[in-house]
Amino acid sequence: MTMNDTHHDHAHPPNQDGPLTHYQILESAVRELLIEKGVFTADDVRREVEKMDQRTPARGAKVVARAWTDPAYKERLLENGTAACEELGLDMGQTYFLVAVENTESVHNVIVCTLCSCYPRNLIGLPPDWYKSRAYRTRVVREPREVLKEFGLELPESTTIRVHDSTADMRYMVLPRRPEGTEGMSEEELAATVTRDCMIGVAAPTAEPVTT
């Protein structure tokens, strides 16, 4: 094989590897120590990461659509988010309690983790990079209306904005308002209108299905 045989006929993305951060080094050291001590194996870690990667916002969208169509289910969701999600067969793990907060005509909710990146991963998958950024974590608490406007969500001054700070023990999901024009839609069709950002609270669903 020559060097030219190893070349591909498509462009390669830039190499984004950089020096490890303090917390990445710490995580690696603790993980390797726990493997060495026999607490779990490297294959256990790989399988958990694989399960995490398979979780998508579609899981949360299913919960939202059920709440929009079943008032009794919505009541249970607002009372105990974890139990209501497990009622739909979603494994929520045993690590935190899920609180669902409902958007109404006069109240809009948005979630953040001011300390790090606590997020309902079991329900809506991995958090976006901007959710973990210092800029979002600090600004959405101080000036939520301005931050939401930058996401393209402009709310009336009469709307109260509530910011919910997640913790290691408690995570939040936003139950958005059902959009107009969705009357007669099936639960599956409704779920297709719900995005990850709607469940964080930086966007509002429309009657159009999500295309990405």
Coordinates of N, CA, C and O in Angstrom, one line a residue, residues 84-170:
A84 N -44.3 9.6 36.4 CA -45.1 9.7 35.2 C -44.3 9.3 33.9 O -44.9 8.7 33.0
C85 N -43.0 9.6 33.9 CA -42.2 9.2 32.8 C -42.0 7.6 32.8 O -42.1 7.0 31.7
E86 N -41.8 7.1 34.0 CA -41.7 5.6 34.1 C -43.0 4.9 33.7 O -43.0 3.8 33.2
E87 N -44.1 5.6 33.9 CA -45.4 5.1 33.5 C -45.5 4.8 32.0 O -46.1 3.9 31.5
L88 N -44.7 5.6 31.2 CA -44.6 5.4 29.8 C -43.5 4.4 29.4 O -43.2 4.4 28.2
G89 N -42.9 3.8 30.4 CA -41.9 2.8 30.1 C -40.5 3.4 29.9 O -39.6 2.8 29.4
L90 N -40.3 4.7 30.3 CA -39.0 5.3 30.2 C -38.2 5.1 31.5 O -38.7 5.5 32.6
D91 N -37.0 4.6 31.3 CA -36.1 4.3 32.5 C -35.5 5.6 32.9 O -34.7 6.2 32.1
M92 N -35.9 6.1 34.1 CA -35.3 7.4 34.6 C -34.2 7.3 35.5 O -33.7 8.2 36.0
G93 N -33.7 6.0 35.8 CA -32.6 5.8 36.7 C -33.0 6.1 38.1 O -34.2 6.5 38.4
Q94 N -32.1 6.1 39.0 CA -32.4 6.4 40.4 C -31.6 7.5 40.9 O -31.3 7.6 42.1
T95 N -31.1 8.4 40.0 CA -30.1 9.4 40.5 C -30.7 10.7 40.8 O -30.1 11.5 41.5
Y96 N -31.9 11.0 40.3 CA -32.4 12.4 40.6 C -34.0 12.3 40.4 O -34.5 11.4 39.8
F97 N -34.6 13.4 41.0 CA -36.1 13.5 40.9 C -36.4 14.5 39.8 O -35.8 15.6 39.7
L98 N -37.3 14.1 38.9 CA -37.7 15.0 37.8 C -38.9 15.8 38.2 O -39.9 15.3 38.6
V99 N -38.8 17.1 38.0 CA -39.9 18.1 38.2 C -40.3 18.7 36.8 O -39.5 19.2 36.1
A100 N -41.6 18.5 36.5 CA -42.1 19.1 35.3 C -42.8 20.4 35.6 O -43.6 20.5 36.6
V101 N -42.4 21.5 34.9 CA -43.0 22.8 35.1 C -43.8 23.2 33.9 O -43.2 23.2 32.8
E102 N -45.0 23.7 34.1 CA -45.9 23.9 33.0 C -45.9 25.4 32.5 O -46.1 26.3 33.3
N103 N -45.8 25.6 31.2 CA -46.0 26.9 30.7 C -47.5 27.2 30.5 O -48.2 26.3 30.1
T104 N -47.8 28.4 30.9 CA -49.2 28.8 30.7 C -49.3 30.1 30.0 O -48.3 30.6 29.5
E105 N -50.5 30.7 29.8 CA -50.6 31.9 29.1 C -49.9 33.1 29.8 O -49.4 34.0 29.2
S106 N -49.7 33.0 31.1 CA -49.1 34.1 31.9 C -47.7 33.7 32.4 O -47.0 34.6 32.9
V107 N -47.3 32.5 32.4 CA -46.0 32.0 33.0 C -45.2 31.2 32.0 O -45.8 30.3 31.3
H108 N -43.9 31.6 31.8 CA -43.0 30.8 31.0 C -41.9 30.3 31.8 O -41.3 31.1 32.6
N109 N -41.5 29.1 31.7 CA -40.4 28.5 32.5 C -39.2 28.2 31.6 O -39.4 27.9 30.4
V110 N -38.0 28.3 32.2 CA -36.8 28.0 31.5 C -35.9 27.3 32.5 O -35.9 27.7 33.7
I111 N -35.1 26.4 32.0 CA -34.2 25.6 33.0 C -32.8 25.9 32.7 O -32.4 26.3 31.6
V112 N -32.0 25.8 33.8 CA -30.5 26.0 33.7 C -29.9 25.2 34.8 O -30.6 24.7 35.7
C113 N -28.6 25.1 34.8 CA -27.8 24.6 35.9 C -26.7 25.6 36.1 O -25.8 25.7 35.3
T114 N -26.8 26.4 37.1 CA -25.9 27.5 37.3 C -24.5 27.0 37.8 O -23.5 27.7 37.6
L115 N -24.5 25.8 38.3 CA -23.2 25.3 38.9 C -22.4 24.5 37.8 O -21.2 24.7 37.7
C116 N -23.1 23.7 37.0 CA -22.3 22.9 36.0 C -23.3 22.7 34.8 O -23.5 23.6 34.0
S117 N -23.7 21.4 34.6 CA -24.5 21.1 33.5 C -25.6 20.0 33.8 O -25.9 19.2 33.0
C118 N -26.1 20.1 35.0 CA -27.2 19.2 35.4 C -28.4 19.3 34.5 O -28.8 20.4 34.2
Y119 N -28.9 18.2 34.1 CA -29.8 18.2 32.9 C -30.6 16.9 32.9 O -30.0 15.9 33.3
P120 N -31.8 16.8 32.5 CA -32.6 15.6 32.5 C -32.2 14.6 31.3 O -32.9 14.4 30.4
R121 N -30.9 14.1 31.4 CA -30.4 13.4 30.3 C -31.2 12.1 30.0 O -31.3 11.7 28.9
N122 N -31.7 11.5 31.1 CA -32.5 10.2 30.9 C -33.7 10.5 30.0 O -34.2 9.6 29.4
L123 N -34.2 11.7 30.1 CA -35.4 12.0 29.3 C -35.2 12.7 28.0 O -35.8 12.3 27.0
I124 N -34.2 13.6 27.9 CA -34.0 14.3 26.6 C -32.6 14.2 26.0 O -32.3 15.0 25.1
G125 N -31.8 13.3 26.5 CA -30.5 13.1 25.9 C -29.5 14.0 26.4 O -29.6 14.7 27.5
L126 N -28.4 14.1 25.7 CA -27.3 15.0 26.1 C -27.6 16.5 26.0 O -28.3 16.9 25.0
P127 N -27.1 17.3 26.9 CA -27.3 18.7 26.8 C -26.6 19.4 25.6 O -25.5 18.9 25.3
P128 N -27.1 20.4 25.0 CA -26.4 21.1 24.0 C -25.2 21.9 24.6 O -25.2 22.2 25.8
D129 N -24.2 22.2 23.8 CA -23.0 22.9 24.3 C -23.3 24.2 24.9 O -22.8 24.6 26.0
W130 N -24.3 25.0 24.3 CA -24.6 26.3 24.9 C -25.2 26.2 26.3 O -25.0 27.1 27.1
Y131 N -25.9 25.1 26.6 CA -26.5 24.9 27.9 C -25.4 24.8 29.0 O -25.6 25.3 30.1
K132 N -24.2 24.3 28.6 CA -23.1 24.1 29.5 C -22.2 25.4 29.6 O -21.4 25.5 30.5
S133 N -22.5 26.3 28.7 CA -21.6 27.5 28.6 C -21.8 28.4 29.8 O -22.9 28.6 30.4
R134 N -20.7 29.1 30.2 CA -20.8 30.0 31.4 C -21.7 31.2 31.0 O -22.5 31.7 31.9
A135 N -21.7 31.6 29.8 CA -22.5 32.7 29.4 C -24.0 32.4 29.6 O -24.8 33.2 30.2
Y136 N -24.5 31.2 29.2 CA -25.9 30.9 29.4 C -26.2 30.8 30.8 O -27.2 31.3 31.3
R137 N -25.3 30.1 31.6 CA -25.6 29.8 33.0 C -25.7 31.0 33.8 O -26.4 31.0 34.8
T138 N -25.0 32.0 33.5 CA -25.0 33.2 34.3 C -26.1 34.2 33.8 O -26.8 34.8 34.5
R139 N -26.2 34.4 32.5 CA -27.1 35.4 31.9 C -28.5 35.0 32.1 O -29.4 35.9 32.3
V140 N -28.9 33.7 31.9 CA -30.3 33.4 31.9 C -30.9 33.7 33.3 O -32.2 33.9 33.4
V141 N -30.1 33.7 34.3 CA -30.6 34.0 35.6 C -30.8 35.5 35.8 O -31.8 36.0 36.4
R142 N -29.9 36.3 35.3 CA -29.9 37.7 35.4 C -30.9 38.4 34.5 O -31.5 39.4 34.8
E143 N -30.9 38.0 33.2 CA -31.7 38.6 32.2 C -32.3 37.6 31.3 O -32.0 37.5 30.1
P144 N -33.2 36.8 31.8 CA -33.8 35.7 31.0 C -34.6 36.2 29.8 O -34.5 35.6 28.8
R145 N -35.2 37.3 29.9 CA -36.0 37.8 28.8 C -35.1 38.1 27.6 O -35.4 37.8 26.4
E146 N -34.0 38.7 27.9 CA -33.0 39.1 26.8 C -32.4 37.8 26.2 O -32.2 37.7 25.0
V147 N -32.1 36.8 27.1 CA -31.5 35.6 26.6 C -32.5 34.9 25.7 O -32.2 34.4 24.6
L148 N -33.8 34.8 26.1 CA -34.8 34.1 25.3 C -35.0 34.8 24.0 O -35.2 34.2 22.9
K149 N -34.9 36.1 24.0 CA -35.0 36.9 22.7 C -33.9 36.5 21.8 O -34.1 36.4 20.6
E150 N -32.7 36.3 22.3 CA -31.6 35.9 21.4 C -31.8 34.5 20.8 O -31.2 34.2 19.8
F151 N -32.6 33.7 21.5 CA -33.0 32.4 20.9 C -34.1 32.5 20.0 O -34.6 31.5 19.4
G152 N -34.7 33.7 19.8 CA -35.8 33.9 18.9 C -37.1 33.8 19.6 O -38.2 33.7 18.9
L153 N -37.1 33.8 20.9 CA -38.4 33.7 21.6 C -38.7 35.0 22.4 O -38.1 35.3 23.4
E154 N -39.5 35.8 21.8 CA -39.9 37.1 22.4 C -41.2 37.0 23.1 O -42.2 36.7 22.5
L155 N -41.2 37.2 24.4 CA -42.4 37.1 25.2 C -43.0 38.4 25.6 O -42.2 39.4 25.8
P156 N -44.3 38.5 25.7 CA -44.9 39.8 26.2 C -44.4 40.2 27.6 O -44.0 39.3 28.4
E157 N -44.3 41.5 27.8 CA -43.8 42.0 29.1 C -44.7 41.5 30.2 O -44.3 41.3 31.4
S158 N -46.0 41.1 29.9 CA -46.9 40.7 30.9 C -46.6 39.2 31.3 O -47.2 38.7 32.3
T159 N -45.8 38.5 30.6 CA -45.5 37.1 30.9 C -44.4 37.0 32.0 O -43.4 37.6 31.9
T160 N -44.7 36.3 33.0 CA -43.8 36.1 34.1 C -42.8 34.9 33.7 O -43.3 33.9 33.2
I161 N -41.5 35.2 33.8 CA -40.5 34.2 33.4 C -39.9 33.6 34.7 O -39.4 34.3 35.5
R162 N -40.0 32.3 34.8 CA -39.4 31.6 36.0 C -38.2 30.8 35.5 O -38.4 30.0 34.6
V163 N -37.1 31.0 36.2 CA -35.9 30.2 35.9 C -35.7 29.2 37.0 O -35.7 29.5 38.2
H164 N -35.5 27.9 36.6 CA -35.4 26.8 37.5 C -33.9 26.3 37.4 O -33.4 25.9 36.4
D165 N -33.3 26.3 38.6 CA -31.9 25.9 38.7 C -31.8 24.5 39.1 O -32.2 24.1 40.2
S166 N -31.3 23.6 38.2 CA -31.2 22.2 38.4 C -30.1 21.9 39.4 O -29.1 22.7 39.6
T167 N -30.2 20.8 40.1 CA -29.2 20.3 41.0 C -28.9 18.8 40.7 O -29.5 18.2 39.8
A168 N -27.9 18.3 41.4 CA -27.6 16.9 41.3 C -28.8 16.0 41.6 O -28.9 14.9 41.0
D169 N -29.6 16.4 42.5 CA -30.8 15.6 43.0 C -32.1 15.9 42.3 O -33.0 15.1 42.4
M170 N -32.2 17.1 41.7 CA -33.4 17.5 41.1 C -33.2 18.1 39.7 O -32.4 19.1 39.6

